[in-house]
Coordinates of C-alpha atoms and ligand atoms in Angstrom, one line a residue:
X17 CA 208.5 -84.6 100.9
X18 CA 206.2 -83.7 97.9
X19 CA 205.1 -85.3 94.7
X20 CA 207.9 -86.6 92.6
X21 CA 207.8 -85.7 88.9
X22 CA 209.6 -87.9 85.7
X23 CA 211.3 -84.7 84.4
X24 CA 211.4 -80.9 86.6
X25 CA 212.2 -78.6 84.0
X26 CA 213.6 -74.8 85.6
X27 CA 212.2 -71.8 83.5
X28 CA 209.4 -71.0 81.8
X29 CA 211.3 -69.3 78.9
X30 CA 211.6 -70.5 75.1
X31 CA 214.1 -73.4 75.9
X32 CA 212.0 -73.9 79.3
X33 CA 208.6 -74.2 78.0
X34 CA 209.3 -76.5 74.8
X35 CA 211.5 -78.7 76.6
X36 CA 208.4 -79.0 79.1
X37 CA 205.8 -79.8 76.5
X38 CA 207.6 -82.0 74.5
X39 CA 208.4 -84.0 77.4
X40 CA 204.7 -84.1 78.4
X41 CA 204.1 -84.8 74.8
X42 CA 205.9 -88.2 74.7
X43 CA 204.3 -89.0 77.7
X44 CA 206.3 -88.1 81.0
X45 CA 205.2 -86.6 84.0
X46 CA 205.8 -83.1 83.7
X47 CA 206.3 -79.8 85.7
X48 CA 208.0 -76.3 85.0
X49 CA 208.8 -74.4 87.6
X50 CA 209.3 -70.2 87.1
X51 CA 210.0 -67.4 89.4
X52 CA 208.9 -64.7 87.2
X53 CA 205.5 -62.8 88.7
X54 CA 203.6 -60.1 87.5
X55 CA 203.1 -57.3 89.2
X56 CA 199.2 -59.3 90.9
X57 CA 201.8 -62.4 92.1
X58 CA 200.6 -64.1 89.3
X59 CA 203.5 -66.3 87.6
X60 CA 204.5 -65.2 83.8
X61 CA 205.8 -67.9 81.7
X62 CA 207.2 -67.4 78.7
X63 CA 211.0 -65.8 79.6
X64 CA 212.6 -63.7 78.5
X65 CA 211.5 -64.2 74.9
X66 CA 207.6 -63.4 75.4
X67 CA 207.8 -60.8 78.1
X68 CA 211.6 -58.7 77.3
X69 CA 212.7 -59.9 74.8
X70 CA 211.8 -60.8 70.7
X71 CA 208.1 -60.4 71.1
X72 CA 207.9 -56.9 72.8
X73 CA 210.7 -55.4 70.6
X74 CA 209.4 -56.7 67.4
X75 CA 206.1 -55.5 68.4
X76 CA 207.7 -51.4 68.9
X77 CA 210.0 -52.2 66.2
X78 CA 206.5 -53.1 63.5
X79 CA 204.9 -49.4 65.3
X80 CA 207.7 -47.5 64.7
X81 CA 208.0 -48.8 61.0
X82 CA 204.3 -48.3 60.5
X83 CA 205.1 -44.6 61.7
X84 CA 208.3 -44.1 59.6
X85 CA 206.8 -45.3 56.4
X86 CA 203.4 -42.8 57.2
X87 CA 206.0 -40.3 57.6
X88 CA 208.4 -41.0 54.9
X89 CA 207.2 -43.5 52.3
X90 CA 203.9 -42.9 51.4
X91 CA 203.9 -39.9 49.6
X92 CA 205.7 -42.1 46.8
X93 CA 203.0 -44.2 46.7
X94 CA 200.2 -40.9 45.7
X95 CA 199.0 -41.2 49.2
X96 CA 199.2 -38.3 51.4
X97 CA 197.9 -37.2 55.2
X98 CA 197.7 -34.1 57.0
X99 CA 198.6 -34.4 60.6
X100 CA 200.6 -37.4 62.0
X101 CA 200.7 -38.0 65.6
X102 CA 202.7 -40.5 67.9
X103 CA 200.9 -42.2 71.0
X104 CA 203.7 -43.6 73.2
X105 CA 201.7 -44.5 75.6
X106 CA 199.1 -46.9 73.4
X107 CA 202.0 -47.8 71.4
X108 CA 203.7 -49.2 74.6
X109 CA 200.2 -50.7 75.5
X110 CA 199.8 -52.2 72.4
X111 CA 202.9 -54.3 72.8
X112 CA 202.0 -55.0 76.6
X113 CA 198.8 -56.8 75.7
X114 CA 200.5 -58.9 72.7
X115 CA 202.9 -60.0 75.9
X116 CA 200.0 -60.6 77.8
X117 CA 198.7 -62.4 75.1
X118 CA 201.6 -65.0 74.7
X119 CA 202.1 -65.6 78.4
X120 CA 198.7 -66.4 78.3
X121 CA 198.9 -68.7 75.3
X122 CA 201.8 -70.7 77.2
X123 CA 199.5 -71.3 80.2
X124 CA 197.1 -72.6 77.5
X125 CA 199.5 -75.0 75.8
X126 CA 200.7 -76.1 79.3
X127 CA 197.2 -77.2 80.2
X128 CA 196.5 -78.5 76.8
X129 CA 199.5 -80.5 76.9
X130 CA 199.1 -81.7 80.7
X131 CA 202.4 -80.0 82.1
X132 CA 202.1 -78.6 85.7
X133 CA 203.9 -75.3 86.3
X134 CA 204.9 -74.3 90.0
X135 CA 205.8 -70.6 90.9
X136 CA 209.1 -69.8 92.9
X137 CA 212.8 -69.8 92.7
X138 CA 214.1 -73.3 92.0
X139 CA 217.4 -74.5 93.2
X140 CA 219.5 -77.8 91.7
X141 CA 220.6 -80.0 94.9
X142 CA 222.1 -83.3 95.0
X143 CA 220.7 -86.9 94.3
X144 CA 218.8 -85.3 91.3
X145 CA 216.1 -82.6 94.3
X146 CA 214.9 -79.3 93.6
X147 CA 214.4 -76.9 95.8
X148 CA 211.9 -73.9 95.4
X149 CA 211.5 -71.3 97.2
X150 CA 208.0 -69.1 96.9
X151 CA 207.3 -65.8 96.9
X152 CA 205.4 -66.2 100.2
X153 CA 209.0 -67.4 101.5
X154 CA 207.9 -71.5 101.7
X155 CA 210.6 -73.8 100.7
X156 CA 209.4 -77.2 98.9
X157 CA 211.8 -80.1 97.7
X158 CA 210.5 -82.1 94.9
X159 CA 212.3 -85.4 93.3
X160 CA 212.4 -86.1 89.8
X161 CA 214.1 -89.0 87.5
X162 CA 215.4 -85.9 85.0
X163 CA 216.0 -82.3 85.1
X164 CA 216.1 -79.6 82.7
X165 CA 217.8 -76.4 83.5
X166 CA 216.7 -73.6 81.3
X167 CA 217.0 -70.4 83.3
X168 CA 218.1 -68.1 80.6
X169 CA 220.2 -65.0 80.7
X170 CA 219.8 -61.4 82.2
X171 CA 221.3 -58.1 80.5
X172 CA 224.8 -57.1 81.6
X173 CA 225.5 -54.4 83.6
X174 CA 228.6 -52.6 83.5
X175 CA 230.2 -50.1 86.3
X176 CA 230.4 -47.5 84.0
X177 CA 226.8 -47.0 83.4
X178 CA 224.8 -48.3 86.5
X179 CA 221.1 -48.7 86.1
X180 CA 219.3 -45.3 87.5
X181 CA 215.7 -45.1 87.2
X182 CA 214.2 -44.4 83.6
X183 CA 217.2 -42.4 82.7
X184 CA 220.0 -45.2 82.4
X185 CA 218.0 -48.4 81.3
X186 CA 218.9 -51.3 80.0
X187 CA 216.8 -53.3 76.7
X188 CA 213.8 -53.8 79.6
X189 CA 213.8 -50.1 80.6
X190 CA 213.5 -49.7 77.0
X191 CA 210.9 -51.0 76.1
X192 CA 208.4 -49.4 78.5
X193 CA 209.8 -45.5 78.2
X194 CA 206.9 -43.7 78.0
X195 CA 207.9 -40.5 75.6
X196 CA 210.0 -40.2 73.2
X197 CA 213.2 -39.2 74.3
X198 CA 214.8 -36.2 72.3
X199 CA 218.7 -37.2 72.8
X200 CA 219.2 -40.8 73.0
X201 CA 222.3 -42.8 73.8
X202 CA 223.1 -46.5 73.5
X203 CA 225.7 -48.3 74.4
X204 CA 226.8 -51.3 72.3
X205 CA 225.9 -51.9 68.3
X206 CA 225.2 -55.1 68.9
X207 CA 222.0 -56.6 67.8
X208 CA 219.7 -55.5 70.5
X209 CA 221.4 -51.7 70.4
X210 CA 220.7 -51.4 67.1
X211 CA 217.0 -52.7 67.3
X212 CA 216.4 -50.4 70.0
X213 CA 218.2 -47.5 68.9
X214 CA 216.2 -47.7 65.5
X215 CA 212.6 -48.1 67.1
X216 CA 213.4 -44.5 69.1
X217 CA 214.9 -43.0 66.1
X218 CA 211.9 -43.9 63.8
X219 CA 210.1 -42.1 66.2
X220 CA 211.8 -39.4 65.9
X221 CA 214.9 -39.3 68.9
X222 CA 218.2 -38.4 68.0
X223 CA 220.0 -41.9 68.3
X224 CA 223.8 -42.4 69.2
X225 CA 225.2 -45.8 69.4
X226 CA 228.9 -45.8 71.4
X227 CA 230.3 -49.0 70.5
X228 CA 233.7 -50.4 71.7
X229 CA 234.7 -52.6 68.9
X230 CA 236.3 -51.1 65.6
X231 CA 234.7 -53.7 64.1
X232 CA 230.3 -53.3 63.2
X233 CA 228.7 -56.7 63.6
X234 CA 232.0 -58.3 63.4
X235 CA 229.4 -61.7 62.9
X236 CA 228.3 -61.0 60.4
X237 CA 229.3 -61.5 56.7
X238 CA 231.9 -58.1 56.1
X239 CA 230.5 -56.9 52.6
X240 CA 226.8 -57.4 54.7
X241 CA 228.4 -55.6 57.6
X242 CA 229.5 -52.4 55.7
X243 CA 226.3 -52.2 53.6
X244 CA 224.1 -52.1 56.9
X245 CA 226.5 -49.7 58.8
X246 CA 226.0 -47.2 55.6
X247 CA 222.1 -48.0 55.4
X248 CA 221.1 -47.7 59.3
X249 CA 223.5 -44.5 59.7
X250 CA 221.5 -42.8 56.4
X251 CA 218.6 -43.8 58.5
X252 CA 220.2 -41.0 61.6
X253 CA 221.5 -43.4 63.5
X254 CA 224.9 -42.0 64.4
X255 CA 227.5 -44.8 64.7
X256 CA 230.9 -44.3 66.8
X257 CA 233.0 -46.9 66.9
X258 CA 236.1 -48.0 68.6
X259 CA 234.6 -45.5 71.2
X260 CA 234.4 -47.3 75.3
X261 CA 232.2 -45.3 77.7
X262 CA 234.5 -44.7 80.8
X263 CA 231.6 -43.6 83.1
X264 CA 227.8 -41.7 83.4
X265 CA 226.4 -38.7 85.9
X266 CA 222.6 -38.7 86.2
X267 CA 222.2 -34.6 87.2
X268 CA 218.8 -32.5 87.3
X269 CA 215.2 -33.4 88.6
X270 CA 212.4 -34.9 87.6
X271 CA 211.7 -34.5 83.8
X272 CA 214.6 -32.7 83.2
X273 CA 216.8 -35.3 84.2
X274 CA 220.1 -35.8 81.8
X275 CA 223.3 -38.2 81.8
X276 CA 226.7 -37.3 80.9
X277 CA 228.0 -39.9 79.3
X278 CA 232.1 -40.0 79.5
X279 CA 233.9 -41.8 76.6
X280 CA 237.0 -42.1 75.2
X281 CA 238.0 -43.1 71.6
X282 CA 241.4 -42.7 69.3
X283 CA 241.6 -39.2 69.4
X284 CA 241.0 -38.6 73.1
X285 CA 238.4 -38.7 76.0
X286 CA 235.2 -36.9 75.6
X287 CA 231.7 -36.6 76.9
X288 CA 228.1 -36.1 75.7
X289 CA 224.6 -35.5 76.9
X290 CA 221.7 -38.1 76.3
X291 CA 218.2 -37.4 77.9
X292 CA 217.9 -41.4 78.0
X293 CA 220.6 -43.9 78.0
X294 CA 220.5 -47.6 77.3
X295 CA 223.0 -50.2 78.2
X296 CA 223.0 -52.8 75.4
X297 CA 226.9 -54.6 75.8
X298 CA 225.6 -58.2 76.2
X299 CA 223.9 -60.4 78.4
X300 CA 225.0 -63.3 80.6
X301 CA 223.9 -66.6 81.6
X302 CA 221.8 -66.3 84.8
X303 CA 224.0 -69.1 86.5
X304 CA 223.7 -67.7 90.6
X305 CA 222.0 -69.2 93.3
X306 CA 220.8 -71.8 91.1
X307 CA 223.4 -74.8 91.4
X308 CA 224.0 -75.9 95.6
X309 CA 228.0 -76.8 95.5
X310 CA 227.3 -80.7 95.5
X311 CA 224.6 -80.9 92.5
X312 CA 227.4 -82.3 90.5
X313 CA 226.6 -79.5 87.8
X314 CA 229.6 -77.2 86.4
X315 CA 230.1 -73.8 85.3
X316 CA 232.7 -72.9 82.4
X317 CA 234.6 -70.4 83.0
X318 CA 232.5 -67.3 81.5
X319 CA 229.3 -68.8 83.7
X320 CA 227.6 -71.0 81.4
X321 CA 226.3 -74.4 82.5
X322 CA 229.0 -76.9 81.1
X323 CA 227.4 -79.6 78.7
X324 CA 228.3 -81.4 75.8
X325 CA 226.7 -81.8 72.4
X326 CA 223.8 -82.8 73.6
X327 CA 223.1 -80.5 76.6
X328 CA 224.1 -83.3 79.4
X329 CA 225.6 -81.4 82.5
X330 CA 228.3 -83.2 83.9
X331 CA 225.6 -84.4 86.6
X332 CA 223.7 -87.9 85.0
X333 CA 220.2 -87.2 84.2
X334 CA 220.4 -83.1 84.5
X335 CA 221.0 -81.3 81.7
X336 CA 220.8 -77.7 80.7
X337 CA 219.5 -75.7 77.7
X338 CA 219.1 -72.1 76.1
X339 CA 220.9 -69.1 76.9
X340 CA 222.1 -71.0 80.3
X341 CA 224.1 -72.5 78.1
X342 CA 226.9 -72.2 75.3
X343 CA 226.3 -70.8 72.1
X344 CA 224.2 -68.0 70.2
X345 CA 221.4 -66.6 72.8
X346 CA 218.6 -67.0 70.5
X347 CA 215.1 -68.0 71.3
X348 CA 215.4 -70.9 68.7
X349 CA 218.4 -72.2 69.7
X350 CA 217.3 -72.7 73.0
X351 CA 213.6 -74.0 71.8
X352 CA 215.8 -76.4 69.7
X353 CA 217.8 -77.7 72.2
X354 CA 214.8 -78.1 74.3
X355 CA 213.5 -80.2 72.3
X356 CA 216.9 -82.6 71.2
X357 CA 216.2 -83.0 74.8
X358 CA 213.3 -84.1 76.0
X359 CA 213.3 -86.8 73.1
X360 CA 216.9 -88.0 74.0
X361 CA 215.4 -88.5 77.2
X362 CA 212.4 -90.0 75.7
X363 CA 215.4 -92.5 74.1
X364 CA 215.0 -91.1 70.5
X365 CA 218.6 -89.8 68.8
X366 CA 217.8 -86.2 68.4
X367 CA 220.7 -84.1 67.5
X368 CA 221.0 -80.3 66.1
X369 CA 223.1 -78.7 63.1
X370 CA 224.9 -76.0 65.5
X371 CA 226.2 -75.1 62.0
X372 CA 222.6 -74.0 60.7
X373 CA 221.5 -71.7 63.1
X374 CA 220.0 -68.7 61.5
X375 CA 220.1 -65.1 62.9
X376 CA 218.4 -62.4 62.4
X377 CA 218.6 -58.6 63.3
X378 CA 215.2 -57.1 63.0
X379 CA 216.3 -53.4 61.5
X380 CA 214.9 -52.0 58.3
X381 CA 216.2 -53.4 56.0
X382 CA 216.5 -56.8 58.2
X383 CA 219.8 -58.2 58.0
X384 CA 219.8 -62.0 58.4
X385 CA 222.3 -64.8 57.7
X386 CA 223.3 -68.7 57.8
X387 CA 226.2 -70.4 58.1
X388 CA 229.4 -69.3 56.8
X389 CA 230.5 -65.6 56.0
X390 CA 233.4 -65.0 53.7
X391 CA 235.9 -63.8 55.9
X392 CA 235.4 -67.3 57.8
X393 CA 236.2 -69.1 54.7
X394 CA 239.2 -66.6 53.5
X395 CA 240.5 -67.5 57.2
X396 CA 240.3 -71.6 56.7
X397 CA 241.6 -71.5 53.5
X398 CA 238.2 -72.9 51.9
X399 CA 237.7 -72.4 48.2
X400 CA 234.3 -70.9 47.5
X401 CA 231.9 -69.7 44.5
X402 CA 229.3 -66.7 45.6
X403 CA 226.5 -65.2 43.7
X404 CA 224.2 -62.3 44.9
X405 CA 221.5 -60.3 44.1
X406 CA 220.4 -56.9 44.5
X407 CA 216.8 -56.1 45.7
X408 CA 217.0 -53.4 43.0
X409 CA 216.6 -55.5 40.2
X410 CA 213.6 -57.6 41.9
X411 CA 210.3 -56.2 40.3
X412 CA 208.3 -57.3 44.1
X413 CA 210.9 -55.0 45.9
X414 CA 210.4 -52.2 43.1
X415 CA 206.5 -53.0 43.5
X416 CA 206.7 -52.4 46.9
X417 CA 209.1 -49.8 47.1
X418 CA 211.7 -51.8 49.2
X419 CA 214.7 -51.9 46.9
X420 CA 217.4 -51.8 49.1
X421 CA 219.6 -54.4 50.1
X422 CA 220.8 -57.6 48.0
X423 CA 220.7 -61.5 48.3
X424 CA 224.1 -62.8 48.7
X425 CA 224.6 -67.4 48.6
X426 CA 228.4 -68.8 49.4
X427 CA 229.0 -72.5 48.1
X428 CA 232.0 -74.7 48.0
X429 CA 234.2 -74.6 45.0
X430 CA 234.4 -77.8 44.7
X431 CA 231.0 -79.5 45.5
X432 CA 228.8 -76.8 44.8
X433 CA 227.3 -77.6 48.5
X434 CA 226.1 -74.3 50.1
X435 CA 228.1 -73.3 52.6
X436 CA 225.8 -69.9 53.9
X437 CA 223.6 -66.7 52.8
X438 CA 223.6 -63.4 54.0
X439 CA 220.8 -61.3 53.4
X440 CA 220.5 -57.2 53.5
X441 CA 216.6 -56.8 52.8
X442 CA 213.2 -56.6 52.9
X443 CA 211.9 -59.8 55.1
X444 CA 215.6 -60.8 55.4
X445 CA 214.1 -62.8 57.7
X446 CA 211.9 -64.8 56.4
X447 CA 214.0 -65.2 53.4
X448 CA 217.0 -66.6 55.0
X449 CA 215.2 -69.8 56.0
X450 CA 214.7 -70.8 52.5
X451 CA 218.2 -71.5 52.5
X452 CA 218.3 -72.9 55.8
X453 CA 216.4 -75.7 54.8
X454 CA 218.3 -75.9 51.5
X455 CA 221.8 -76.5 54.0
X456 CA 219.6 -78.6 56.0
X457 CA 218.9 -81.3 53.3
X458 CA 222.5 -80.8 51.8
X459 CA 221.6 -78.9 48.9
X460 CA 223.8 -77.5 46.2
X461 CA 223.3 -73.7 45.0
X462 CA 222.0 -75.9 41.4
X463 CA 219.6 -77.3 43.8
X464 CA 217.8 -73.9 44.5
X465 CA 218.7 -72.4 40.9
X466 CA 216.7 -75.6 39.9
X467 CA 213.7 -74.9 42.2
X468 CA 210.4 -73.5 40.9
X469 CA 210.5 -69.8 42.3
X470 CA 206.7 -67.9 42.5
X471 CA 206.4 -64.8 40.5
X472 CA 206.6 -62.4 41.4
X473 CA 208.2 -62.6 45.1
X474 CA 211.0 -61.4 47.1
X475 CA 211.9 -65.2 47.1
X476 CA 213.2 -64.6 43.8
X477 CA 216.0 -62.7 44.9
X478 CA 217.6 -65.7 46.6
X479 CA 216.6 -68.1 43.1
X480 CA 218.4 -65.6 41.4
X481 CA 221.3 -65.4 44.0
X482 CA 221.9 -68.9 43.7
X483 CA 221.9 -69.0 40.2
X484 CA 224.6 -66.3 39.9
X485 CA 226.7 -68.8 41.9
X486 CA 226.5 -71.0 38.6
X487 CA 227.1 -67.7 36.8
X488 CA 224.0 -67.7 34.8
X489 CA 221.0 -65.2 36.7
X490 CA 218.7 -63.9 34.6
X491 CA 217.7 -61.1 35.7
X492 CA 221.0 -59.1 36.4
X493 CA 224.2 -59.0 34.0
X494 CA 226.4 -61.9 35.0
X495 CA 229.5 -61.6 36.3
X496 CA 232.3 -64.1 34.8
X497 CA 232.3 -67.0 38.1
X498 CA 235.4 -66.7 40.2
X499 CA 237.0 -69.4 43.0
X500 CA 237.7 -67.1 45.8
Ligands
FAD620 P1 214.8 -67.0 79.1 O1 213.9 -66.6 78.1 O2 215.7 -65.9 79.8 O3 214.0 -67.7 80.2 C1 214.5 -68.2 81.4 C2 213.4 -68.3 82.4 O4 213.8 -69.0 83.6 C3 212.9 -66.9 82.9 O5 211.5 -66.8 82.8 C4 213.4 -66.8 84.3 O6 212.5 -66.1 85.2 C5 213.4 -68.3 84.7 N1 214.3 -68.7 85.8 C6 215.6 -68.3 85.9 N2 216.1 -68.8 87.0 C7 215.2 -69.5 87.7 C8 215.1 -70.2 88.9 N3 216.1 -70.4 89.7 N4 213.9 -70.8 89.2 C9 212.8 -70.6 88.4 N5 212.8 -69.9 87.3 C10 214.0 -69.4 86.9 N6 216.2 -64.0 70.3 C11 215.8 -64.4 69.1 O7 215.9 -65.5 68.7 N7 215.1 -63.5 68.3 C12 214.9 -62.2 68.6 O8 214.4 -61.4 67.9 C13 215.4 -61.8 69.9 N8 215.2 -60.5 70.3 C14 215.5 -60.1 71.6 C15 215.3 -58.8 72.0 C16 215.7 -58.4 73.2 C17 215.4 -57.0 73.7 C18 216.2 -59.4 74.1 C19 216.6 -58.9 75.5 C20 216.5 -60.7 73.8 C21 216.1 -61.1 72.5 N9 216.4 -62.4 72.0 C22 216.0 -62.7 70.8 C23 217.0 -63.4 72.9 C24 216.0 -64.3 73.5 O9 215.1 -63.6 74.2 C25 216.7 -65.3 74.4 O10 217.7 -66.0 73.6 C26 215.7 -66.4 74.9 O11 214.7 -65.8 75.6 C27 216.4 -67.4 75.7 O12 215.5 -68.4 76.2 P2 215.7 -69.2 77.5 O13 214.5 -70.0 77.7 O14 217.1 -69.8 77.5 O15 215.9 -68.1 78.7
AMP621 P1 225.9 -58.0 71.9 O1 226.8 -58.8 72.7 O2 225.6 -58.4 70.5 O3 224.6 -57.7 72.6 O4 226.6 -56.5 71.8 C1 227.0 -55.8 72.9 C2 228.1 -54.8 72.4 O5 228.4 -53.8 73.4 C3 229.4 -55.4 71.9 O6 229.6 -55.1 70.6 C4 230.4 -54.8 72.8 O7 231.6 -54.5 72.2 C5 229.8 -53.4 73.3 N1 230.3 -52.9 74.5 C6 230.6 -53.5 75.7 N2 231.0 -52.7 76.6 C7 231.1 -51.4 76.1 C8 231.5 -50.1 76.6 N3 231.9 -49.9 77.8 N4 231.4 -49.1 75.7 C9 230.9 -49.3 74.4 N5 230.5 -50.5 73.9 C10 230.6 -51.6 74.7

């Protein structure tokens, strides 16, 4: 029998690693145990997140913006270039070292916040034991007073499109291609289709997204929904929906490998060629050969670790966070939970607003929301002011040539309270979590209309926004306030 530790936490990813260092932050005895190596045996923290996932994307997704606005914007600016070339390969390199980079940095904070990290495959046994097994094929069983489960998700595959090589890839395989593909195929508008599909279609591959769903970004607020469907497809993007790939055929050799991709829509069954295909439908909790049948730890029925508000697993003293678990798979979600967590543990009261969980989807414009959308409301039967603003009639966006998009701020009827915001825009991102904190502390949409707003900023777009709630922005003509 080996050391025994006050809390075991399993996975190194974003819910993983914060759980761990908080814990060893307040003071427990601490160890996190991932079976992700490189390709030297040495173990890669960091998840999904760092090494797959937001980190690598955003970094192709910033290059192939830098590209597109070389290519496209600059000449409106007086500035012009002769030649203009694309290096996959550094590009690709370029985003490998940031990886590196971050991995690295969560070794750093793991040593500077004294939590041990093991390398293998852990497994959840009874009586509160963890087995792990290493890549060497040793088995160890350590004890430990609490456990964290945090072992994330992996992409789904579907029968119709197996995996094959570099030629059918999922969001992994497609972030290391090393050319740029000329016809490029997607599967699923979804958030990480769409990132994808844009970063190989800035660089210049003709992108076509089959998506199942009538609906585009059916999460998203509707009037949001349309405008970035009309946006991304002016950017090339060509958008089918209601159109459900069937099957694939990888033919040819070498680089002249194609797939046939079979689909079939309202008006029949048809099929198309793609040099590159990537499988983007989803991903799912990575629940398998984690849980030994008398851990006391339950599955719901789609495969996600049960638990309850506050991440407790039906097992006392295990509980489970981040994609493994219920909810939006987001890297701060799962960071968040990670931390309600460890302090809970710790005996603090920790909770999170599950309502106030921004998300983001990293296109050009960004497109970014919080809390409710419109057709939620129409559906409960909730009365509610809005007020938006178009990025038009901001004079930063016209400054810097980013005028597409608008601001849009919902708030009850009655209390004024805002309810959510929904964003179409330059830094969309960054944006939306002014009004996250705004819900956060309960504000109104006079709250924000009353709050000092720099000039001249993008930020003033969502001042503005709010104050057409109250029917009375300045800088666009007013329409007359209506209940919806
Ligand atoms: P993971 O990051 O999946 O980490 C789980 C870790 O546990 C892994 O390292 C795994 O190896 C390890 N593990 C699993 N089982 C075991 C075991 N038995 N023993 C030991 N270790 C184990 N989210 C955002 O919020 N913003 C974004 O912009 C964003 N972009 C994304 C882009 C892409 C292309 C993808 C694929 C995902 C993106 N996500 C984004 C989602 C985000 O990556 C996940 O929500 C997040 O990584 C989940 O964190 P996690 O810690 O729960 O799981
Ligand atoms: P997300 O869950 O946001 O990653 O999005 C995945 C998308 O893939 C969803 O919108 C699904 O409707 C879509 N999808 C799943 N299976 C198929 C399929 N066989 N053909 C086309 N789209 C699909």
């Amino acid at each position: 029998m080996s050391e025994k530790y006050e809390v075991i936490v399993i996975g190194a990813g974003p819910a993983g690693y914060v759980a761990a260092i908080r814990c060893a932050q307040l003071g427990m005895k601490t160890v996190c145990i991932e079976k992700w190596v490189d390709d030297k045996g040495s173990v890669k923290l960091g998840g999904t997140c760092l090494n797959t996932g937001c980190i690598p994307s955003k970094a192709l997704l910033d290059s192939s913006y830098k590209y597109l606005e070389a290519k496209e914007d600059f000449d409106v600016h007086g500035i012009s270039h002769s030649s203009l070339q694309i290096d996959v390969k550094k590009m690709v390199a370029r985003k490998d070292k940031i990886v590196q980079q971050l991995t690295g940095g969560v070794a750093g904070l793991f040593k500077a916040n004294g939590v041990s990290s093991i390398e293998g495959a852990a497994r959840l046994l009874a009586n509160k034991q963890v087995e792990v097994s290493n890549a060497a094929g040793e088995k160890t069983v350590y004890d430990a007073d609490k456990i964290i489960i945090a072992a994330g998700s992996v992409p789904v595959n579907i029968p119709s499109a197996p995996l094959l090589d570099d030629v059918v890839v999922d969001s992994t395989g497609a972030l290391a291609f090393t050319s740029v593909p000329k016809r490029l195929g997607v599967i699923g508008a979804g958030v990480i289709g769409l990132e994808l599909g844009s970063v190989w279609s800035r660089l210049g591959a003709q992108v076509t997204v089959l998506e199942a769903l009538d609906e585009f970004l059916p999460a998203a607020d509707a009037g949001i929904a349309k405008d970035a469907k009309k946006v991304l497809q002016k950017q090339g993007l060509d958008i089918r929906l209601g159109t459900r790939v069937t099957g694939t055929e990888v033919k040819g050799k070498g680089r002249s490998r194609e797939v046939t991709v079979e689909y079939s829509d309202a008006k029949g069954t048809h099929s198309e060629v793609f040099d590159k295909l990537i499988v983007c439908v989803g991903r799912r909790p990575l629940s398998e050969h984690l849980l030994a049948p008398d851990c006391g730890v339950n599955l719901d029925e789609r495969g996600f670790i049960f638990v309850n508000e506050q991440c407790a697993t039906d097992a006392r003293d295990i509980y489970a966070v981040g994609d493994v678990v219920r909810g939006p798979m987001l890297a701060h979600k799962g960071s968040e939970e990670g931390v309600m967590v460890a302090e809970r543990i710790a005996g603090k009261k920790t909770q999170i607003n599950y309502d106030n969980i921004p998300a983001v989807i990293y296109t050009h414009p960004e497109i970014a929301w919080v809390g409710k959308t419109e057709q939620e409301l129409k559906a409960a039967g909730i009365e509610y002011k809005v007020g938006s603003f178009p990025f038009a009639a901001s004079g930063r966006a016209l400054a810097a040539n980013e005028t597409t998009g608008m601001v849009k701020i919902i708030a009850a009827a009655d209390t004024d309270r805002v309810l959510g915001c929904h964003i179409i825009g330059p830094s969309a991102a960054d944006l939306v979590q002014q009004v996250v904190i705004a819900i956060e502390f309960g504000a109104s949409s006079e709250d924000l209309a009353l709050t000092v707003f720099s000039h001249p900023t993008l930020s003033e777009a969502v001042h503005e926004a709010a104050l057409a709630v109250g029917g009375h922005a300045i800088h666009i003509a007013n329409r007359k306030p209506r209940k919806k």
